Coordinates of C-alpha atoms and ligand atoms in Angstrom, one line a residue:
M18 CA 5.0 -63.6 -64.6
A19 CA 7.9 -66.1 -64.1
E20 CA 10.3 -65.1 -61.1
N21 CA 13.2 -64.0 -63.4
Q22 CA 11.6 -62.2 -66.1
H23 CA 11.8 -58.5 -66.4
H24 CA 9.1 -56.0 -67.4
P25 CA 9.8 -55.5 -70.9
F26 CA 10.2 -51.7 -70.5
L27 CA 13.0 -52.5 -67.9
H28 CA 15.0 -53.6 -70.8
G29 CA 15.1 -50.0 -71.9
L30 CA 16.0 -48.8 -68.5
S31 CA 19.0 -51.3 -68.3
K32 CA 20.1 -53.3 -71.2
H33 CA 20.2 -56.8 -70.1
R34 CA 22.4 -57.8 -73.1
G35 CA 24.7 -60.0 -71.1
A36 CA 27.7 -59.2 -69.4
P37 CA 31.4 -60.2 -70.9
P38 CA 33.4 -62.6 -68.7
T39 CA 33.9 -60.7 -65.6
V40 CA 36.0 -61.0 -62.5
V41 CA 34.7 -59.3 -59.7
V42 CA 37.1 -58.3 -57.1
I43 CA 35.5 -57.4 -53.5
F44 CA 37.7 -54.9 -51.4
G45 CA 36.6 -55.5 -47.6
A46 CA 35.8 -59.2 -48.3
S47 CA 35.7 -60.2 -44.8
G48 CA 33.1 -57.5 -44.2
D49 CA 29.6 -57.3 -43.2
L50 CA 28.2 -55.8 -46.4
T51 CA 29.9 -58.5 -48.6
A52 CA 28.3 -61.4 -46.3
R53 CA 25.0 -59.5 -46.1
K54 CA 24.5 -58.2 -49.4
L55 CA 27.5 -58.9 -52.1
I56 CA 28.0 -62.7 -52.0
P57 CA 24.1 -63.3 -51.8
A58 CA 23.6 -61.0 -54.6
V59 CA 26.2 -63.0 -57.0
Y60 CA 24.7 -66.2 -55.8
N61 CA 21.2 -65.1 -56.8
L62 CA 22.5 -63.8 -60.2
S63 CA 23.7 -67.1 -60.7
Y64 CA 20.5 -68.9 -59.8
D65 CA 18.7 -66.7 -62.3
N66 CA 21.6 -67.6 -65.0
L67 CA 22.5 -63.9 -65.5
L68 CA 26.1 -64.1 -64.6
P69 CA 28.4 -64.5 -67.5
A70 CA 29.6 -68.3 -68.1
D71 CA 33.1 -67.1 -67.5
F72 CA 32.4 -65.5 -64.3
F73 CA 35.2 -65.2 -61.2
L74 CA 35.1 -63.8 -58.1
I75 CA 38.1 -62.8 -55.8
G76 CA 38.0 -61.6 -52.2
F77 CA 40.5 -59.1 -51.1
G78 CA 41.5 -58.2 -47.6
R79 CA 44.0 -57.6 -44.9
S80 CA 42.6 -60.7 -43.3
E81 CA 45.0 -63.8 -43.9
I82 CA 42.8 -66.5 -45.4
T83 CA 43.0 -69.2 -47.7
D84 CA 41.0 -69.7 -51.0
E85 CA 39.2 -72.4 -49.3
A86 CA 38.5 -70.5 -46.0
F87 CA 36.9 -67.5 -48.3
R88 CA 34.8 -70.0 -49.8
V89 CA 33.4 -71.3 -46.5
V90 CA 32.7 -67.8 -45.6
A91 CA 30.9 -67.0 -48.7
S92 CA 28.7 -70.1 -48.6
D93 CA 27.8 -69.3 -45.0
A94 CA 26.7 -65.7 -46.1
V95 CA 24.6 -67.4 -48.7
K96 CA 23.2 -69.6 -46.2
Q97 CA 22.6 -66.8 -43.7
F98 CA 21.6 -63.9 -46.0
S99 CA 20.4 -64.9 -49.4
R100 CA 16.7 -64.5 -50.2
R101 CA 16.8 -68.1 -51.6
E102 CA 18.2 -71.3 -49.9
L103 CA 21.8 -72.3 -50.9
Q104 CA 21.5 -74.9 -53.7
T105 CA 24.8 -76.9 -54.0
D106 CA 24.8 -77.0 -58.0
V107 CA 24.2 -73.2 -58.4
W108 CA 26.9 -72.5 -55.3
N109 CA 29.3 -75.0 -56.9
R110 CA 29.4 -72.8 -60.0
I111 CA 30.7 -69.6 -58.3
S112 CA 32.7 -71.7 -55.8
A113 CA 34.9 -73.2 -58.2
H114 CA 36.0 -69.8 -59.6
T115 CA 36.3 -68.1 -56.1
T116 CA 39.8 -67.1 -55.0
Y117 CA 41.4 -64.7 -52.3
V118 CA 44.1 -62.3 -52.2
S119 CA 45.3 -61.2 -48.9
G120 CA 47.2 -57.6 -48.6
G121 CA 46.9 -54.1 -47.6
Y122 CA 44.8 -51.5 -49.0
D123 CA 47.9 -49.1 -49.1
D124 CA 50.2 -51.9 -50.3
K125 CA 51.0 -51.2 -53.9
A126 CA 52.7 -54.9 -54.0
A127 CA 49.5 -56.5 -52.8
F128 CA 47.7 -54.7 -55.6
D129 CA 50.6 -55.8 -58.2
R130 CA 49.7 -59.4 -57.0
L131 CA 46.2 -59.0 -57.9
Y132 CA 47.2 -57.9 -61.2
Q133 CA 49.0 -61.0 -61.6
H134 CA 46.5 -63.0 -60.1
I135 CA 44.0 -61.7 -62.6
S136 CA 46.4 -62.4 -65.6
E137 CA 46.7 -65.9 -64.9
I138 CA 42.9 -66.4 -64.6
E139 CA 42.8 -65.0 -68.3
K140 CA 45.8 -67.1 -69.3
K141 CA 43.9 -70.3 -68.3
L142 CA 41.0 -69.1 -69.7
G143 CA 42.6 -68.2 -73.0
R144 CA 40.7 -64.7 -73.1
E145 CA 40.3 -61.2 -71.6
V146 CA 38.2 -60.7 -68.5
Q147 CA 36.4 -57.6 -67.6
P148 CA 37.5 -56.3 -64.1
L149 CA 35.0 -55.0 -61.8
F150 CA 36.3 -53.7 -58.5
Y151 CA 34.0 -53.4 -55.7
I152 CA 35.2 -51.2 -52.8
S153 CA 33.5 -52.4 -49.7
T154 CA 35.7 -51.1 -47.0
P155 CA 35.1 -48.3 -44.6
P156 CA 35.3 -45.0 -46.4
S157 CA 38.7 -44.3 -44.7
V158 CA 40.7 -46.6 -47.0
F159 CA 38.6 -45.6 -50.3
Q160 CA 41.4 -43.2 -51.4
S161 CA 44.4 -45.7 -50.8
I162 CA 42.4 -48.5 -53.0
I163 CA 41.7 -46.2 -56.0
T164 CA 45.4 -44.8 -55.9
N165 CA 46.6 -48.3 -56.0
L166 CA 44.4 -49.6 -58.5
G167 CA 45.5 -46.7 -60.7
A168 CA 49.3 -47.3 -59.7
S169 CA 49.2 -51.0 -60.4
G170 CA 47.5 -50.5 -64.0
L171 CA 44.3 -52.3 -62.8
A172 CA 42.2 -49.0 -63.3
S173 CA 43.1 -48.6 -66.9
K174 CA 42.9 -52.0 -68.0
Y175 CA 41.4 -52.5 -71.3
L176 CA 40.4 -48.8 -71.1
G177 CA 37.9 -47.4 -74.1
Q178 CA 36.7 -51.1 -74.6
A179 CA 33.3 -52.4 -73.5
H180 CA 35.1 -54.9 -71.3
Q181 CA 37.3 -51.9 -69.6
A182 CA 37.8 -52.0 -65.7
K183 CA 35.1 -50.7 -63.9
V184 CA 34.9 -49.7 -60.2
I185 CA 32.0 -49.7 -57.8
I186 CA 32.1 -47.3 -54.9
E187 CA 30.1 -47.8 -51.7
K188 CA 28.6 -45.0 -49.8
P189 CA 29.4 -42.8 -48.1
F190 CA 30.7 -40.8 -51.0
G191 CA 32.3 -38.2 -48.6
R192 CA 31.2 -36.5 -45.5
D193 CA 30.7 -32.9 -46.9
L194 CA 31.3 -30.7 -50.3
D195 CA 34.9 -30.6 -49.8
S196 CA 35.7 -34.3 -49.1
A197 CA 33.3 -35.6 -52.0
R198 CA 35.3 -33.1 -54.1
A199 CA 38.7 -34.6 -53.0
L200 CA 37.3 -38.2 -53.5
N201 CA 36.0 -37.2 -57.0
T202 CA 39.4 -35.7 -57.8
T203 CA 41.3 -38.9 -56.6
I204 CA 38.9 -41.0 -58.7
R205 CA 39.3 -38.6 -62.0
S206 CA 43.1 -39.3 -61.7
H207 CA 42.8 -42.8 -62.2
F208 CA 39.5 -43.6 -63.9
E209 CA 37.3 -42.1 -66.6
E210 CA 33.7 -41.2 -65.3
Q211 CA 32.3 -44.0 -67.4
Q212 CA 34.1 -46.7 -65.5
V213 CA 32.8 -45.4 -62.1
Y214 CA 29.7 -46.5 -60.3
R215 CA 28.7 -44.8 -57.1
I216 CA 26.2 -46.8 -55.2
D217 CA 23.3 -45.5 -53.7
H218 CA 21.2 -48.8 -53.1
Y219 CA 17.9 -47.1 -53.0
L220 CA 18.5 -46.9 -56.7
G221 CA 18.5 -50.7 -57.1
K222 CA 15.0 -51.1 -55.3
E223 CA 12.4 -52.4 -57.7
T224 CA 9.8 -49.7 -56.5
V225 CA 12.4 -46.9 -57.1
Q226 CA 13.0 -48.0 -60.6
D227 CA 8.9 -48.3 -60.7
L228 CA 8.8 -44.8 -59.9
L229 CA 10.2 -43.9 -63.3
V230 CA 8.0 -46.3 -64.9
Q231 CA 4.9 -44.8 -63.5
R232 CA 6.0 -41.5 -64.3
F233 CA 7.1 -42.2 -67.9
A234 CA 5.0 -45.1 -69.0
N235 CA 1.6 -43.8 -68.2
S236 CA 0.1 -40.6 -69.9
I237 CA -2.2 -39.8 -66.8
F238 CA 0.4 -38.5 -64.5
E239 CA 2.5 -36.1 -66.5
P240 CA -0.2 -33.4 -67.4
L241 CA -0.6 -33.2 -63.5
W242 CA 2.9 -33.4 -62.4
N243 CA 3.3 -29.6 -61.9
R244 CA 2.8 -26.8 -59.4
N245 CA -1.0 -26.3 -61.0
F246 CA -2.1 -29.5 -59.5
I247 CA 0.3 -30.5 -56.8
E248 CA 0.0 -29.1 -53.3
S249 CA 2.9 -30.5 -51.8
V250 CA 5.1 -33.6 -51.8
Q251 CA 6.2 -35.8 -48.6
I252 CA 9.0 -38.1 -48.9
T253 CA 9.5 -40.3 -45.6
V254 CA 12.0 -42.9 -44.8
A255 CA 11.3 -44.0 -41.6
E256 CA 13.2 -46.9 -40.0
E257 CA 12.1 -49.1 -36.8
V258 CA 15.5 -50.0 -35.8
G259 CA 17.7 -47.7 -33.6
V260 CA 21.2 -47.4 -34.1
E261 CA 22.1 -51.2 -33.4
A262 CA 25.7 -51.9 -33.1
R263 CA 26.7 -49.2 -35.5
A264 CA 27.4 -46.2 -33.2
G265 CA 31.0 -46.1 -34.0
Y266 CA 30.0 -45.3 -37.6
Y267 CA 26.7 -43.5 -36.8
E268 CA 28.2 -40.8 -34.2
Q269 CA 30.3 -39.6 -37.0
S270 CA 27.5 -39.6 -39.4
G271 CA 24.0 -39.0 -38.4
C272 CA 20.6 -38.9 -40.1
L273 CA 21.5 -36.0 -42.6
R274 CA 24.6 -37.8 -44.1
D275 CA 23.2 -41.1 -43.7
M276 CA 19.9 -41.1 -45.2
I277 CA 18.9 -37.6 -46.5
Q278 CA 21.9 -36.5 -48.4
N279 CA 21.8 -39.8 -50.6
H280 CA 18.7 -42.1 -50.4
T281 CA 16.2 -39.4 -49.7
M282 CA 17.5 -37.0 -52.3
Q283 CA 17.5 -39.7 -54.9
L284 CA 13.8 -40.3 -54.2
L285 CA 13.2 -36.7 -54.6
A286 CA 15.3 -36.4 -57.8
L287 CA 13.5 -38.9 -59.4
T288 CA 10.0 -37.5 -58.6
A289 CA 10.8 -34.1 -59.3
M290 CA 13.0 -34.2 -62.5
E291 CA 12.0 -33.5 -65.9
P292 CA 11.4 -36.5 -68.5
P293 CA 14.9 -37.4 -69.8
V294 CA 15.3 -37.5 -73.5
S295 CA 16.1 -41.0 -73.3
L296 CA 16.9 -43.6 -70.7
D297 CA 20.7 -43.7 -71.2
A298 CA 22.6 -43.2 -68.0
E299 CA 23.7 -39.5 -69.0
A300 CA 20.3 -38.4 -70.0
V301 CA 18.8 -39.5 -66.7
R302 CA 21.7 -38.1 -64.5
D303 CA 21.5 -34.8 -66.4
E304 CA 18.1 -34.2 -65.4
K305 CA 18.6 -35.5 -62.0
V306 CA 21.4 -32.9 -61.5
K307 CA 19.4 -30.3 -63.0
V308 CA 16.4 -30.4 -60.6
L309 CA 18.8 -30.7 -57.7
R310 CA 20.6 -27.5 -58.8
A311 CA 17.3 -25.8 -58.6
I312 CA 16.7 -26.2 -55.0
Q313 CA 17.1 -22.9 -53.2
P314 CA 19.6 -22.9 -50.4
L315 CA 18.4 -23.8 -47.1
N316 CA 17.7 -21.3 -44.0
V317 CA 19.7 -23.5 -41.7
Q318 CA 18.8 -21.7 -38.5
V319 CA 16.6 -23.0 -35.9
G320 CA 12.9 -22.3 -37.0
G321 CA 14.4 -22.3 -40.6
D322 CA 13.8 -25.1 -43.2
V323 CA 15.5 -27.9 -41.2
T324 CA 15.1 -29.5 -38.1
R325 CA 17.0 -32.4 -36.1
A326 CA 16.3 -34.6 -33.0
Q327 CA 17.4 -37.5 -31.3
Y328 CA 15.3 -40.2 -30.2
T329 CA 14.7 -40.8 -26.5
D330 CA 13.6 -44.0 -24.7
G331 CA 10.2 -45.6 -25.7
M332 CA 8.5 -48.6 -26.9
I333 CA 8.6 -50.3 -30.2
G334 CA 6.0 -52.9 -30.8
G335 CA 5.4 -53.0 -27.1
V336 CA 9.0 -53.5 -26.0
P337 CA 10.9 -50.8 -24.1
V338 CA 13.9 -49.4 -25.9
K339 CA 16.7 -47.2 -24.9
G340 CA 17.3 -43.3 -25.8
Y341 CA 19.9 -42.6 -28.4
L342 CA 22.5 -41.3 -25.6
Q343 CA 22.1 -44.5 -23.6
E344 CA 23.2 -46.7 -26.7
P345 CA 26.5 -48.4 -26.2
G346 CA 29.2 -46.4 -27.9
V347 CA 27.1 -43.2 -28.1
S348 CA 28.5 -40.3 -26.1
P349 CA 26.1 -38.9 -23.5
K350 CA 26.9 -35.4 -25.1
S351 CA 26.5 -36.5 -28.3
G352 CA 25.2 -33.8 -31.1
T353 CA 24.4 -36.3 -33.8
E354 CA 20.9 -36.4 -35.0
T355 CA 18.9 -39.7 -35.4
Y356 CA 16.1 -37.7 -37.2
A357 CA 16.0 -34.8 -39.8
A358 CA 13.4 -33.3 -41.5
I359 CA 13.7 -30.8 -44.3
R360 CA 11.6 -28.1 -46.1
L361 CA 12.7 -27.7 -49.8
S362 CA 11.9 -25.4 -52.6
I363 CA 12.5 -26.3 -56.2
N364 CA 12.7 -23.0 -58.0
N365 CA 11.8 -24.0 -61.5
W366 CA 9.0 -23.5 -63.9
R367 CA 7.3 -26.9 -62.8
W368 CA 7.6 -26.6 -59.1
Q369 CA 8.0 -23.2 -57.8
G370 CA 5.7 -22.6 -54.8
V371 CA 5.4 -26.5 -54.1
P372 CA 6.9 -27.5 -50.9
F373 CA 9.0 -30.6 -50.7
Y374 CA 9.1 -32.1 -47.1
L375 CA 11.6 -34.8 -46.6
R376 CA 12.1 -36.6 -43.5
S377 CA 13.9 -39.5 -42.2
G378 CA 15.0 -41.2 -38.7
K379 CA 15.6 -44.0 -36.6
R380 CA 13.1 -45.6 -34.0
F381 CA 9.8 -44.5 -35.8
P382 CA 7.1 -46.7 -35.1
R383 CA 7.4 -48.8 -38.3
R384 CA 9.5 -49.3 -41.3
V385 CA 8.0 -47.4 -44.1
T386 CA 9.6 -45.4 -47.2
E387 CA 6.9 -43.6 -49.0
I388 CA 6.8 -40.7 -51.6
A389 CA 3.2 -38.9 -51.3
I390 CA 2.2 -36.4 -53.9
Q391 CA -0.8 -34.5 -52.4
F392 CA -2.9 -32.9 -55.2
R393 CA -4.8 -29.7 -54.8
K394 CA -8.0 -29.7 -52.9
P395 CA -11.2 -30.1 -55.3
P396 CA -13.3 -27.1 -54.9
G397 CA -16.3 -28.4 -52.6
T398 CA -19.2 -26.0 -54.6
L399 CA -20.8 -28.9 -56.2
F400 CA -21.5 -30.7 -52.8
A401 CA -22.1 -27.5 -51.0
Q402 CA -25.5 -28.4 -49.5
N403 CA -24.2 -31.5 -48.3
K404 CA -22.8 -31.4 -44.8
H405 CA -19.8 -34.0 -45.4
L406 CA -18.3 -31.1 -47.3
D407 CA -14.6 -31.8 -46.3
L408 CA -13.4 -33.5 -49.5
A409 CA -10.0 -35.1 -49.3
A410 CA -7.1 -34.0 -51.3
N411 CA -6.0 -36.7 -53.8
T412 CA -3.1 -38.4 -52.8
L413 CA -0.8 -40.6 -55.1
T414 CA 1.6 -42.6 -52.6
F415 CA 4.5 -44.7 -53.9
Q416 CA 5.2 -47.3 -51.1
I417 CA 8.9 -48.0 -51.6
Q418 CA 9.0 -50.3 -48.8
P419 CA 7.8 -52.6 -47.2
D420 CA 4.4 -53.9 -48.6
E421 CA 5.8 -52.3 -51.9
G422 CA 2.9 -50.7 -54.1
L423 CA 1.1 -47.7 -55.2
S424 CA -2.2 -46.3 -53.7
L425 CA -4.4 -43.3 -54.9
I426 CA -6.9 -41.5 -52.7
L427 CA -10.0 -40.4 -54.5
N428 CA -13.5 -39.1 -53.2
G429 CA -16.3 -41.6 -53.6
K430 CA -19.8 -41.8 -52.8
I431 CA -20.9 -43.9 -50.0
P432 CA -23.8 -46.3 -51.2
G433 CA -27.3 -45.0 -50.0
L434 CA -30.0 -42.7 -50.9
E435 CA -28.3 -39.7 -49.8
T436 CA -25.1 -38.2 -51.5
R437 CA -22.6 -38.8 -48.8
I438 CA -18.8 -38.7 -49.7
Q439 CA -15.7 -40.7 -48.3
P440 CA -12.4 -41.0 -49.3
V441 CA -11.6 -44.3 -51.0
K442 CA -8.4 -45.9 -51.8
M443 CA -7.2 -47.6 -55.0
N444 CA -4.3 -49.9 -54.1
F445 CA -1.9 -51.8 -56.2
R446 CA 0.3 -54.1 -54.3
Y447 CA 3.6 -55.8 -55.8
A448 CA 3.0 -59.0 -53.6
T449 CA -0.5 -59.4 -55.0
T450 CA 0.1 -58.8 -58.7
F451 CA 3.9 -60.1 -59.2
G452 CA 4.6 -62.3 -56.2
S453 CA 7.0 -61.3 -53.4
N454 CA 10.4 -62.9 -54.4
T455 CA 11.4 -59.7 -55.8
P456 CA 15.4 -59.2 -56.5
E457 CA 17.4 -57.4 -53.9
A458 CA 18.7 -54.1 -55.0
Y459 CA 22.3 -55.3 -55.0
E460 CA 21.4 -57.9 -57.6
R461 CA 20.3 -55.7 -60.0
L462 CA 23.2 -53.1 -59.1
V463 CA 25.8 -55.3 -59.6
L464 CA 24.6 -56.6 -62.8
D465 CA 24.2 -53.4 -64.3
A466 CA 27.7 -52.6 -63.4
M467 CA 28.8 -55.7 -64.9
I468 CA 27.0 -54.7 -68.2
G469 CA 28.1 -51.3 -68.0
D470 CA 24.9 -49.4 -67.5
G471 CA 25.2 -46.5 -65.0
T472 CA 21.8 -45.3 -65.0
L473 CA 20.9 -46.6 -61.4
F474 CA 24.4 -45.1 -59.9
I475 CA 25.3 -41.3 -59.0
R476 CA 27.4 -39.1 -61.2
G477 CA 30.0 -37.4 -59.4
D478 CA 28.6 -34.0 -59.9
E479 CA 25.3 -35.3 -58.7
A480 CA 26.9 -36.3 -55.4
E481 CA 28.6 -32.8 -55.2
T482 CA 25.6 -30.9 -55.9
S483 CA 23.5 -32.7 -52.9
W484 CA 26.5 -32.1 -50.7
K485 CA 26.6 -28.3 -51.8
L486 CA 23.0 -28.0 -50.5
Y487 CA 23.5 -29.8 -47.1
T488 CA 27.0 -28.7 -46.1
P489 CA 26.1 -25.6 -44.6
V490 CA 23.4 -27.1 -42.5
L491 CA 26.1 -29.8 -41.1
D492 CA 28.4 -26.9 -40.6
F493 CA 25.9 -24.9 -38.7
W494 CA 24.8 -28.2 -36.6
K495 CA 28.4 -28.9 -36.1
S496 CA 28.8 -25.5 -34.4
Q497 CA 25.8 -25.8 -32.3
G498 CA 26.5 -29.4 -30.8
Q499 CA 23.4 -30.2 -28.7
K500 CA 22.0 -26.8 -28.6
G501 CA 18.9 -26.8 -30.8
M502 CA 18.6 -30.4 -30.9
D503 CA 15.1 -31.8 -30.3
Q504 CA 14.0 -35.1 -29.2
Y505 CA 11.4 -37.5 -29.9
P506 CA 10.3 -40.5 -27.8
A507 CA 11.3 -43.9 -29.6
G508 CA 8.2 -45.3 -31.2
S509 CA 6.8 -41.8 -32.2
W510 CA 6.5 -40.1 -35.7
G511 CA 9.1 -37.7 -34.7
P512 CA 9.4 -34.3 -32.5
T513 CA 7.0 -31.4 -32.4
T514 CA 9.4 -28.8 -33.9
A515 CA 8.9 -30.9 -37.2
E516 CA 5.5 -29.9 -37.4
T517 CA 6.2 -26.1 -37.6
L518 CA 8.0 -26.9 -41.0
L519 CA 4.7 -27.7 -42.3
S520 CA 2.3 -25.8 -40.2
T521 CA 3.2 -22.4 -42.1
N522 CA 1.7 -23.8 -45.1
Q523 CA -1.5 -25.2 -43.3
H524 CA 0.0 -28.9 -43.9
T525 CA 0.8 -31.7 -41.6
W526 CA 2.9 -34.9 -41.8
R527 CA 1.5 -38.0 -42.7
E528 CA 1.3 -41.0 -40.4
P529 CA 1.8 -43.8 -43.1
Ligands
NDP612 P1 33.1 -53.4 -42.1 O1 33.3 -52.8 -41.2 O2 32.8 -54.9 -42.1 O3 34.6 -53.7 -43.0 C1 34.6 -54.3 -44.4 C2 36.2 -54.7 -44.3 O4 36.8 -53.7 -44.3 C3 36.5 -55.5 -43.0 O5 36.1 -56.8 -43.1 C4 38.0 -55.2 -43.1 O6 38.4 -56.3 -43.8 C5 38.3 -54.1 -43.6 N1 38.3 -52.8 -42.8 C6 37.4 -52.6 -41.6 N2 38.0 -51.5 -40.8 C7 39.1 -51.2 -41.5 C8 39.9 -50.0 -41.4 N3 39.9 -49.2 -40.3 N4 40.9 -50.0 -42.1 C9 41.0 -50.7 -43.3 N5 40.6 -51.7 -43.6 C10 39.2 -52.0 -42.8 O7 32.2 -52.7 -43.2 P2 30.9 -52.9 -44.0 O8 31.1 -54.0 -44.6 O9 29.8 -52.8 -42.9 O10 30.9 -51.4 -45.0 C11 31.5 -51.6 -46.1 C12 30.8 -50.4 -46.7 O11 29.7 -50.5 -47.2 C13 31.3 -49.1 -46.0 O12 31.6 -48.2 -46.7 C14 29.7 -48.8 -45.5 O13 29.4 -47.5 -45.5 C15 29.0 -49.5 -46.8 N6 27.6 -50.0 -46.4 C16 27.5 -50.9 -45.4 C17 26.0 -51.6 -45.2 C18 26.0 -52.5 -44.4 O14 25.0 -53.1 -44.1 N7 27.0 -53.1 -43.8 C19 24.9 -50.9 -45.8 C20 25.4 -49.8 -46.9 C21 26.6 -49.3 -47.0 P3 40.3 -56.8 -43.7 O15 40.5 -56.7 -42.1 O16 40.0 -58.2 -43.9 O17 40.8 -55.9 -44.7
BG6_613 C1 21.8 -47.5 -45.2 C2 22.1 -46.8 -44.0 O1 22.5 -46.9 -46.1 O2 20.9 -47.6 -45.3 C3 21.5 -47.4 -42.9 O3 23.6 -46.7 -43.5 C4 20.0 -47.8 -42.9 O4 21.8 -46.5 -41.5 C5 19.8 -48.3 -44.3 O5 19.4 -48.4 -42.0 C6 18.5 -48.6 -44.7 O6 18.5 -49.3 -46.0 P1 17.1 -50.1 -46.4 O7 17.4 -50.8 -47.6 O8 17.0 -51.0 -45.3 O9 16.0 -49.3 -46.4

């Protein structure tokens, strides 16, 4: 399959009908995310001819830089971070339409200048241009930007039309239920929900979209996808990296806020939701919210449904690494968890009694994100005379990253004159079937927002429902400080207390 062709089914998941003339305005244009992900995403969309012919890019920020200086910053970002090398003809198409507006995020006059700047672009072009605002600043200024987009009239530009103004909001979306509600209130006083695209970049990953395809484009899974056949579900989002240079952010966040409340819960929602009535954004989001609402409140006490830990020093890939409390910028008394594990119950017809185990953390032995569906064990009766009786439970694993793919463990006969049984693995690997140069999540998400498809974004009530579940945990942990915080050596699969979350059901954590 050619590199830039999409599977036909994905046209249903996101209608790639072509974006109208668009101006993307990036707030926080001098920042890390802009360089690492956003500019390379725009470049690769251009490379694949997926940008509208009339495409404009405006950087906005407090840094006082010229248009030309911003173009240099942007082309350097492509050189350093794009999955494809910079090709001059592709870059020139973008560069010729790239400008920069400097100003403060709380300065209404700067937003008036931005309005004026966009109007001039439209005047030169002789037609209206869809404004797409990308808020890529630290969350402390989200509210100011949204308020000024409203006050300057930018938020309501072309409201009600297909090319109405749209806004993409980076994570984290609040830090608890109250702050998420406050942010939603500000957003709703300036934007309609259909204009708002709350990012969770995991939804833009190819394999996460494939989860929907596997579930709903195949007939063999759905009849088994319930409490009658499934024993448990384990979702692991493991990172090899530590806190790196991000202690300033991470100390205020921790694993539950950074990874579980958003990315891991999105994986859970897509795994557990009912089939939506259509692939429209609202239909998919309705089902996600429904299943999130069916999750039972968590027992936050030590020995309950949650556990947390910090990594201590250890070895990663044969190299010694520091413990969390010794990392630069981390308080030696820090109560911030770098690991969290949760046992969830979904109290609905499909899932009642099936435990969902979630874990995420930094400094695992390797980077791996997977969803493992463990089916009930087959009865051993038929092979009872055979000494190799312990039949493996069938396990279907979605390997989200890296080495993306899908595998199924089955029991098979070892060739020979006796009947001896061994678990065998059926394996589908993306790289083997489709080649390895798949689009980055941000490419898909920026394009979807440009064409007005919110399926792979979070709706306001979805974010709040997830925060509602976790806010009592966060409050309890805050009240405890370091008390009850477990530890795990860097390079291990987590603390021993996490084992007890599973052992009450005679389950164990996988070592993927
Ligand atoms: P940065 O810290 O690089 O900040 C982005 C820009 O915002 C800066 O270049 C600066 O631009 C402006 N800025 C920084 N601090 C402040 C401040 N205190 N007040 C006002 N403006 C400020 O952030 P990132 O690019 O790393 O992240 C941007 C957003 O994306 C965040 O919400 C983050 O959570 C999210 N994100 C980031 C990821 C990443 O890999 N970096 C991954 C996933 C999400 P100027 O001074 O020119 O105005
Ligand atoms: C970000 C978190 O949202 O996701 C980071 O803030 C984390 O802490 C990152 O490292 C992981 O993303 P990915 O795509 O590399 O799995």
